[in-house]
Tab-separated table of C-alpha atoms in Angstrom:
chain	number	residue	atom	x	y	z
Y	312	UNK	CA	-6.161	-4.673	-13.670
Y	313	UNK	CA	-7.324	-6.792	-11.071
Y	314	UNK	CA	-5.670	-10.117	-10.301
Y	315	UNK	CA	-5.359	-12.887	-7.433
Y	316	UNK	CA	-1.502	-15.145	-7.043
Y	317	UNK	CA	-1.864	-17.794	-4.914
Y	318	UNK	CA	1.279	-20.097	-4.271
Y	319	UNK	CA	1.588	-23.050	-5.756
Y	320	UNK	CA	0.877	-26.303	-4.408
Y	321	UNK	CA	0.224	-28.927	-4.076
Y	322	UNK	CA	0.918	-28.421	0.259
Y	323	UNK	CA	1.515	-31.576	2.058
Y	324	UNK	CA	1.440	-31.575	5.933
Y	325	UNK	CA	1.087	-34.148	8.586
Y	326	UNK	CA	-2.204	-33.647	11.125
Y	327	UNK	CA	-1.503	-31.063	13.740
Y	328	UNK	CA	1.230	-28.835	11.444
Y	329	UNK	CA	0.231	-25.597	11.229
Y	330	UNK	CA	-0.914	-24.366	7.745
Y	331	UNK	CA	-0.276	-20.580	5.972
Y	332	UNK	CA	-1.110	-20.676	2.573
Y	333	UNK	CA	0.350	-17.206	0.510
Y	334	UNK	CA	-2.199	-15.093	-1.745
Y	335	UNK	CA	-1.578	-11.532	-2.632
Y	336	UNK	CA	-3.421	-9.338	-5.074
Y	337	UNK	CA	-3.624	-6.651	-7.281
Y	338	UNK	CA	-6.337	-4.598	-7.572
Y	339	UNK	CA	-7.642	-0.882	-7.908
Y	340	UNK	CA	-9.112	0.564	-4.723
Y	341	UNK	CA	-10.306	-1.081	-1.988
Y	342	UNK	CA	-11.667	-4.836	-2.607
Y	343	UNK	CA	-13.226	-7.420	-0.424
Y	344	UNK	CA	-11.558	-10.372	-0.519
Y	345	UNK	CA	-12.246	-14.114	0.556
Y	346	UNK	CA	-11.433	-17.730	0.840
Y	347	UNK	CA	-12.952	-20.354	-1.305
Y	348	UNK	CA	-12.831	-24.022	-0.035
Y	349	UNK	CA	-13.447	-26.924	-2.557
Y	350	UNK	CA	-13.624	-30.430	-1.202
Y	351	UNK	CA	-13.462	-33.421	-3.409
Y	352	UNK	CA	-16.034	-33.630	-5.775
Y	353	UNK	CA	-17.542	-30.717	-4.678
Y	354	UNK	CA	-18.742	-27.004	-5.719
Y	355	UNK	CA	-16.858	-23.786	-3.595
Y	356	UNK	CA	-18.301	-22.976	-0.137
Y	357	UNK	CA	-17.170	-19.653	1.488
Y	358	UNK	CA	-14.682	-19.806	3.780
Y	359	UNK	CA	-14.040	-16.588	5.095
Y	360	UNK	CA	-13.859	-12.775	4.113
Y	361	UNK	CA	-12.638	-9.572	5.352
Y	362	UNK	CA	-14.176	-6.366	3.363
Y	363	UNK	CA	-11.610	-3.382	4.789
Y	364	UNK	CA	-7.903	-2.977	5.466
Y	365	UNK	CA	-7.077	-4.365	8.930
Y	366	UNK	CA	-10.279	-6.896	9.003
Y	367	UNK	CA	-9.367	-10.582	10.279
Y	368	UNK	CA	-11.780	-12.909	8.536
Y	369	UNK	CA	-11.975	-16.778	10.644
Y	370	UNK	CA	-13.726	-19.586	10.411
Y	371	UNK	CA	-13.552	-23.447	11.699
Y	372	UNK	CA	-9.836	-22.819	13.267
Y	373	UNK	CA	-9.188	-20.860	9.575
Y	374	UNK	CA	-8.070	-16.656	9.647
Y	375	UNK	CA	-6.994	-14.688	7.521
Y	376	UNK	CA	-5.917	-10.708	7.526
Y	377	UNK	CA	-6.889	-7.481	4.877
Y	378	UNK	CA	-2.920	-6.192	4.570
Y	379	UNK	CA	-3.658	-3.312	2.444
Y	380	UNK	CA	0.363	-2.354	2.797
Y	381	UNK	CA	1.890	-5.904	1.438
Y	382	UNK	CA	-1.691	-6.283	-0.517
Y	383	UNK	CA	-1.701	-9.828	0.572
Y	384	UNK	CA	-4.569	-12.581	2.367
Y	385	UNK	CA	-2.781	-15.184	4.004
Y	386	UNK	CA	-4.577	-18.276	5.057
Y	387	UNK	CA	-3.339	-19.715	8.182
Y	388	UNK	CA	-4.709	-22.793	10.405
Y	389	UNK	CA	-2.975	-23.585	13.635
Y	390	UNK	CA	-3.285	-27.289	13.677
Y	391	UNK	CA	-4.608	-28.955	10.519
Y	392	UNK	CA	-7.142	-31.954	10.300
Y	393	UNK	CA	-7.187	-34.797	7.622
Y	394	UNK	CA	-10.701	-33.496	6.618
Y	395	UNK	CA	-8.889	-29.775	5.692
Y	396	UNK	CA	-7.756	-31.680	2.414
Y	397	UNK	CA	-8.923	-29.794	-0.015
Y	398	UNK	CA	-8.313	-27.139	-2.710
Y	399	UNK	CA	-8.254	-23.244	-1.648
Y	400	UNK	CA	-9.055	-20.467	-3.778
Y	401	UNK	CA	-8.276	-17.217	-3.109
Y	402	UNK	CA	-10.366	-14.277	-4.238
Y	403	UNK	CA	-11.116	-10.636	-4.760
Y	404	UNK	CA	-14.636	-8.831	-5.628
Y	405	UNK	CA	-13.956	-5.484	-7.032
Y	406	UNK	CA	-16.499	-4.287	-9.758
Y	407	UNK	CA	-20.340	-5.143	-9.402
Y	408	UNK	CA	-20.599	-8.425	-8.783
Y	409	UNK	CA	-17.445	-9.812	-10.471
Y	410	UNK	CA	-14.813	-11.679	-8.558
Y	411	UNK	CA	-11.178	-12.587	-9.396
Y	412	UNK	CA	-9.952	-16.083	-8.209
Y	413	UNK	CA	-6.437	-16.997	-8.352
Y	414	UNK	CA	-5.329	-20.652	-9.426
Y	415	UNK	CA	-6.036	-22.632	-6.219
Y	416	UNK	CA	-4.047	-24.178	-3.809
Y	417	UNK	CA	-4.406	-27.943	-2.759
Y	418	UNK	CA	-4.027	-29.201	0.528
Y	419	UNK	CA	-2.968	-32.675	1.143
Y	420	UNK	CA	-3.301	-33.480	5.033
Y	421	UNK	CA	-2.032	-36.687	5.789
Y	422	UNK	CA	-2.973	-38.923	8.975
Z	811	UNK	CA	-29.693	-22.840	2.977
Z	812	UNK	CA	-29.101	-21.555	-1.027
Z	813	UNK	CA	-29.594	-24.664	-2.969
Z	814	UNK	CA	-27.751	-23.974	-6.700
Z	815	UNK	CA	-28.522	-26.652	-8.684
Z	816	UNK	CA	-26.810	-27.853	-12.294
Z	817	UNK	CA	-28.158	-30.718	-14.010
Z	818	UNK	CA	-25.425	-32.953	-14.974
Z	819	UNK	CA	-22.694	-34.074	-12.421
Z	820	UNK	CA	-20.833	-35.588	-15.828
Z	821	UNK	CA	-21.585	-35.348	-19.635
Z	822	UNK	CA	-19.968	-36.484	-22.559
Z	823	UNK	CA	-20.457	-34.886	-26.097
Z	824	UNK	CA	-19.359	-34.755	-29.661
Z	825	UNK	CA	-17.271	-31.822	-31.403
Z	826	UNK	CA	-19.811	-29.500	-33.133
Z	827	UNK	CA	-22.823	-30.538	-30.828
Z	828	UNK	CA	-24.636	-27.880	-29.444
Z	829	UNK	CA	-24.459	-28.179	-25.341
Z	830	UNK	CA	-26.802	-26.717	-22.715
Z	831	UNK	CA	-25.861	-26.895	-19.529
Z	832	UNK	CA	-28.527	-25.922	-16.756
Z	833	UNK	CA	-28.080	-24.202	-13.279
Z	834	UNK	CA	-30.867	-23.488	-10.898
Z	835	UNK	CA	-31.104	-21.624	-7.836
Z	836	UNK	CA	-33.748	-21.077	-4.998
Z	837	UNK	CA	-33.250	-18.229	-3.516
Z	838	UNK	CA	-34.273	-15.459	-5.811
Z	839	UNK	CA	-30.945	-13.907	-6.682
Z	840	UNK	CA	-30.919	-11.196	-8.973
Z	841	UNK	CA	-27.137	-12.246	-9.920
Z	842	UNK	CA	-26.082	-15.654	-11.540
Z	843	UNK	CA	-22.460	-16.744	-13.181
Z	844	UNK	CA	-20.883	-19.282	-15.405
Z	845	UNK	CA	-17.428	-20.027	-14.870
Z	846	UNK	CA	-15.586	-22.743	-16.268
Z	847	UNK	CA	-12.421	-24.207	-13.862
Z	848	UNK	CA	-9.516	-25.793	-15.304
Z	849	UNK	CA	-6.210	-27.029	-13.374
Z	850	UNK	CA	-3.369	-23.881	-12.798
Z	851	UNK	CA	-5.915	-21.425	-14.282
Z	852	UNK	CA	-8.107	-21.359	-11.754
Z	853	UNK	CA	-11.768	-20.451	-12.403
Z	854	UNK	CA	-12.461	-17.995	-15.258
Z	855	UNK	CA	-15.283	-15.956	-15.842
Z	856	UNK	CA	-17.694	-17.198	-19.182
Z	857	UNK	CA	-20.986	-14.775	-18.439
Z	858	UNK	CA	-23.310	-13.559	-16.018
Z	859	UNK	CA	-26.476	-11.958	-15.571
Z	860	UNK	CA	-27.842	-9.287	-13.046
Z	861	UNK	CA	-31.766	-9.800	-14.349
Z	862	UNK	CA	-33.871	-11.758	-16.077
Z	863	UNK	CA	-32.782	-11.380	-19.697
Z	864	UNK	CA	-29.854	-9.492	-18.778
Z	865	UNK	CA	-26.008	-10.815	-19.947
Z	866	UNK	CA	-22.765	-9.772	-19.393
Z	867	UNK	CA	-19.367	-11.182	-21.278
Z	868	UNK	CA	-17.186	-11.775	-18.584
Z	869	UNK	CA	-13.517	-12.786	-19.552
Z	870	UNK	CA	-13.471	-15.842	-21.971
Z	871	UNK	CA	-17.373	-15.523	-23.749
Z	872	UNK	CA	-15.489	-16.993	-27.084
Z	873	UNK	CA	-17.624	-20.311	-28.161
Z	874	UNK	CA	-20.443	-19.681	-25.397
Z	875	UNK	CA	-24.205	-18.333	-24.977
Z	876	UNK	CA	-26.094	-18.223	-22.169
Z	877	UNK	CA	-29.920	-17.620	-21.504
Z	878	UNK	CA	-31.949	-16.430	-18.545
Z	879	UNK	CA	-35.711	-16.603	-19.454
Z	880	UNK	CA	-36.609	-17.221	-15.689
Z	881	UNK	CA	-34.639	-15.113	-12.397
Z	882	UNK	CA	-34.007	-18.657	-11.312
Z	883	UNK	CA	-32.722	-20.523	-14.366
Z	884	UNK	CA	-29.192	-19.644	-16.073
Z	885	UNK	CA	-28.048	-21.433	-19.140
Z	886	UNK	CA	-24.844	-21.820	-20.873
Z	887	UNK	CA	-24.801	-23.065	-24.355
Z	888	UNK	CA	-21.912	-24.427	-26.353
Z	889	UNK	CA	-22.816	-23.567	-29.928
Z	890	UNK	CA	-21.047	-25.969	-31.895
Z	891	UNK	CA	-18.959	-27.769	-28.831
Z	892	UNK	CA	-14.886	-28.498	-29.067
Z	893	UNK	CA	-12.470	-30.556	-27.804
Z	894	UNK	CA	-10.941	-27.206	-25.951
Z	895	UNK	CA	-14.025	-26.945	-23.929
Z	896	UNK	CA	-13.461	-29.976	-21.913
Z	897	UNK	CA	-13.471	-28.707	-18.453
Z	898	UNK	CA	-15.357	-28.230	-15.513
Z	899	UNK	CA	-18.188	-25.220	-15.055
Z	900	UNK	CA	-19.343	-23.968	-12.112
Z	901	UNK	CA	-22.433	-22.476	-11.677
Z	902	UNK	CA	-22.893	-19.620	-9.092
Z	903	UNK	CA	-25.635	-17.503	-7.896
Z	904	UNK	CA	-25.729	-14.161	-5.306
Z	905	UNK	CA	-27.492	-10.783	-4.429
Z	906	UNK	CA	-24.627	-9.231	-2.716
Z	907	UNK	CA	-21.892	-11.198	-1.429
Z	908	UNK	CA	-20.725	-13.796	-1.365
Z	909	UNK	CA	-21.181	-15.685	-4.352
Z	910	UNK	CA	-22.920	-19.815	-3.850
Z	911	UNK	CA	-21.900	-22.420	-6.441
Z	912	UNK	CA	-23.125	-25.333	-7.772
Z	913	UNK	CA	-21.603	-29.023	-7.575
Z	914	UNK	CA	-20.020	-28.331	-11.167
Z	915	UNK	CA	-20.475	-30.146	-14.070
Z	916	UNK	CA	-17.481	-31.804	-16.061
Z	917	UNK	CA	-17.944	-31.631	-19.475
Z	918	UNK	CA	-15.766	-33.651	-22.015
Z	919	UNK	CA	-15.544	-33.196	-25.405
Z	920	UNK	CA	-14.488	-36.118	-27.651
């Protein structure tokens, strides 16, 4: 079946530490996957995607890269903000319109 | 920008009332989801619809309904409402990729 393991968190960095938050999958042929951002109070926004093997998906300082060989998505921020605080979801879109999220990941930046 | 709208931030109901919650979006999306999101589990599939009219169980439909009589209304119903189904539910609407969600509305059940 199709499935999404994120690490567990929650992660707690000081401003500037660089951030890599784990997510692999399992899925049959080739998904898209993405990053989900909530912030407080909040619905998900997009983060980033990456729809083929190889693609690097980035956005606001944020990347992450399609391994197809270690099926994984890492997110990974070089220097993290207080306002990155949040909780990440991890997902996968395989079948019509359906995506797979895995459990979430928070983020605790701290000043 | 796609505006997806729910109605209720926060609600509080009674086991074995019935429970609509309402989700609107503006941007004529053939596709619109209910999910409900609960701490370690992530968010979980309820139902979705590809048309107006159209439904699809996704993975937990047990103790739910939904109705689309309009492309840009999508309801989910509680049919007789339990304390298990206090949660959060996320509303989400797309034509492709990638999905847009809703604020969420968190639903307790006393």
């Amino acid at each position: 079946g199709n499935s999404v393991t994120q690490m567990e968190g929650p992660v707690t960095l000081s401003e500037e530490a660089f951030l890599t938050i784990n997510c692999t999958y399992t899925a049959t042929g080739y998904p898209s996957l993405f990053w989900y951002v909530q912030y407080p109070g909040e619905g998900l926004q997009l983060l980033l995607k990456a729809t083929k093997a190889d693609d690097k998906g980035s956005n606001k300082g944020f990347e992450a890269t399609y391994r197809k060989e270690t099926t994984s998505f890492h997110l990974e921020k070089g220097s993290v903000q207080v306002s990155d605080s949040a909780v990440y979801f991890c997902a996968l879109r395989r079948d019509f319109n359906k995506f797979y999220f895995g459990s979430g990941t928070k983020l605790n930046v701290k000043p | 920008d796609v505006k997806v709208t729910q109605s209720s931030r926060y609600l509080v109901k009674r086991t074995g009332e019935k429970v609509f919650l309402e989700c609107v979006q503006d941007m004529d999306h053939e596709n619109m989801f209910w999910y409900r999101q609960d701490p370690g589990l992530g968010l979980r599939l309820i139902y979705f619809s590809y048309d107006v009219k159209m439904k699809e169980k996704g993975d937990i439909p047990e103790g739910y309904s939904v109705s689309r009589e309009k492309k840009e209304r999508f309801s989910l119903i509680l049919e007789s409402a339990s304390t298990n189904q206090t949660s959060m539910y996320l509303c989400a609407s797309s034509y492709d990729q990638p999905q847009h969600f809703g604020d969420g509305t968190r639903l307790s059940i006393l």
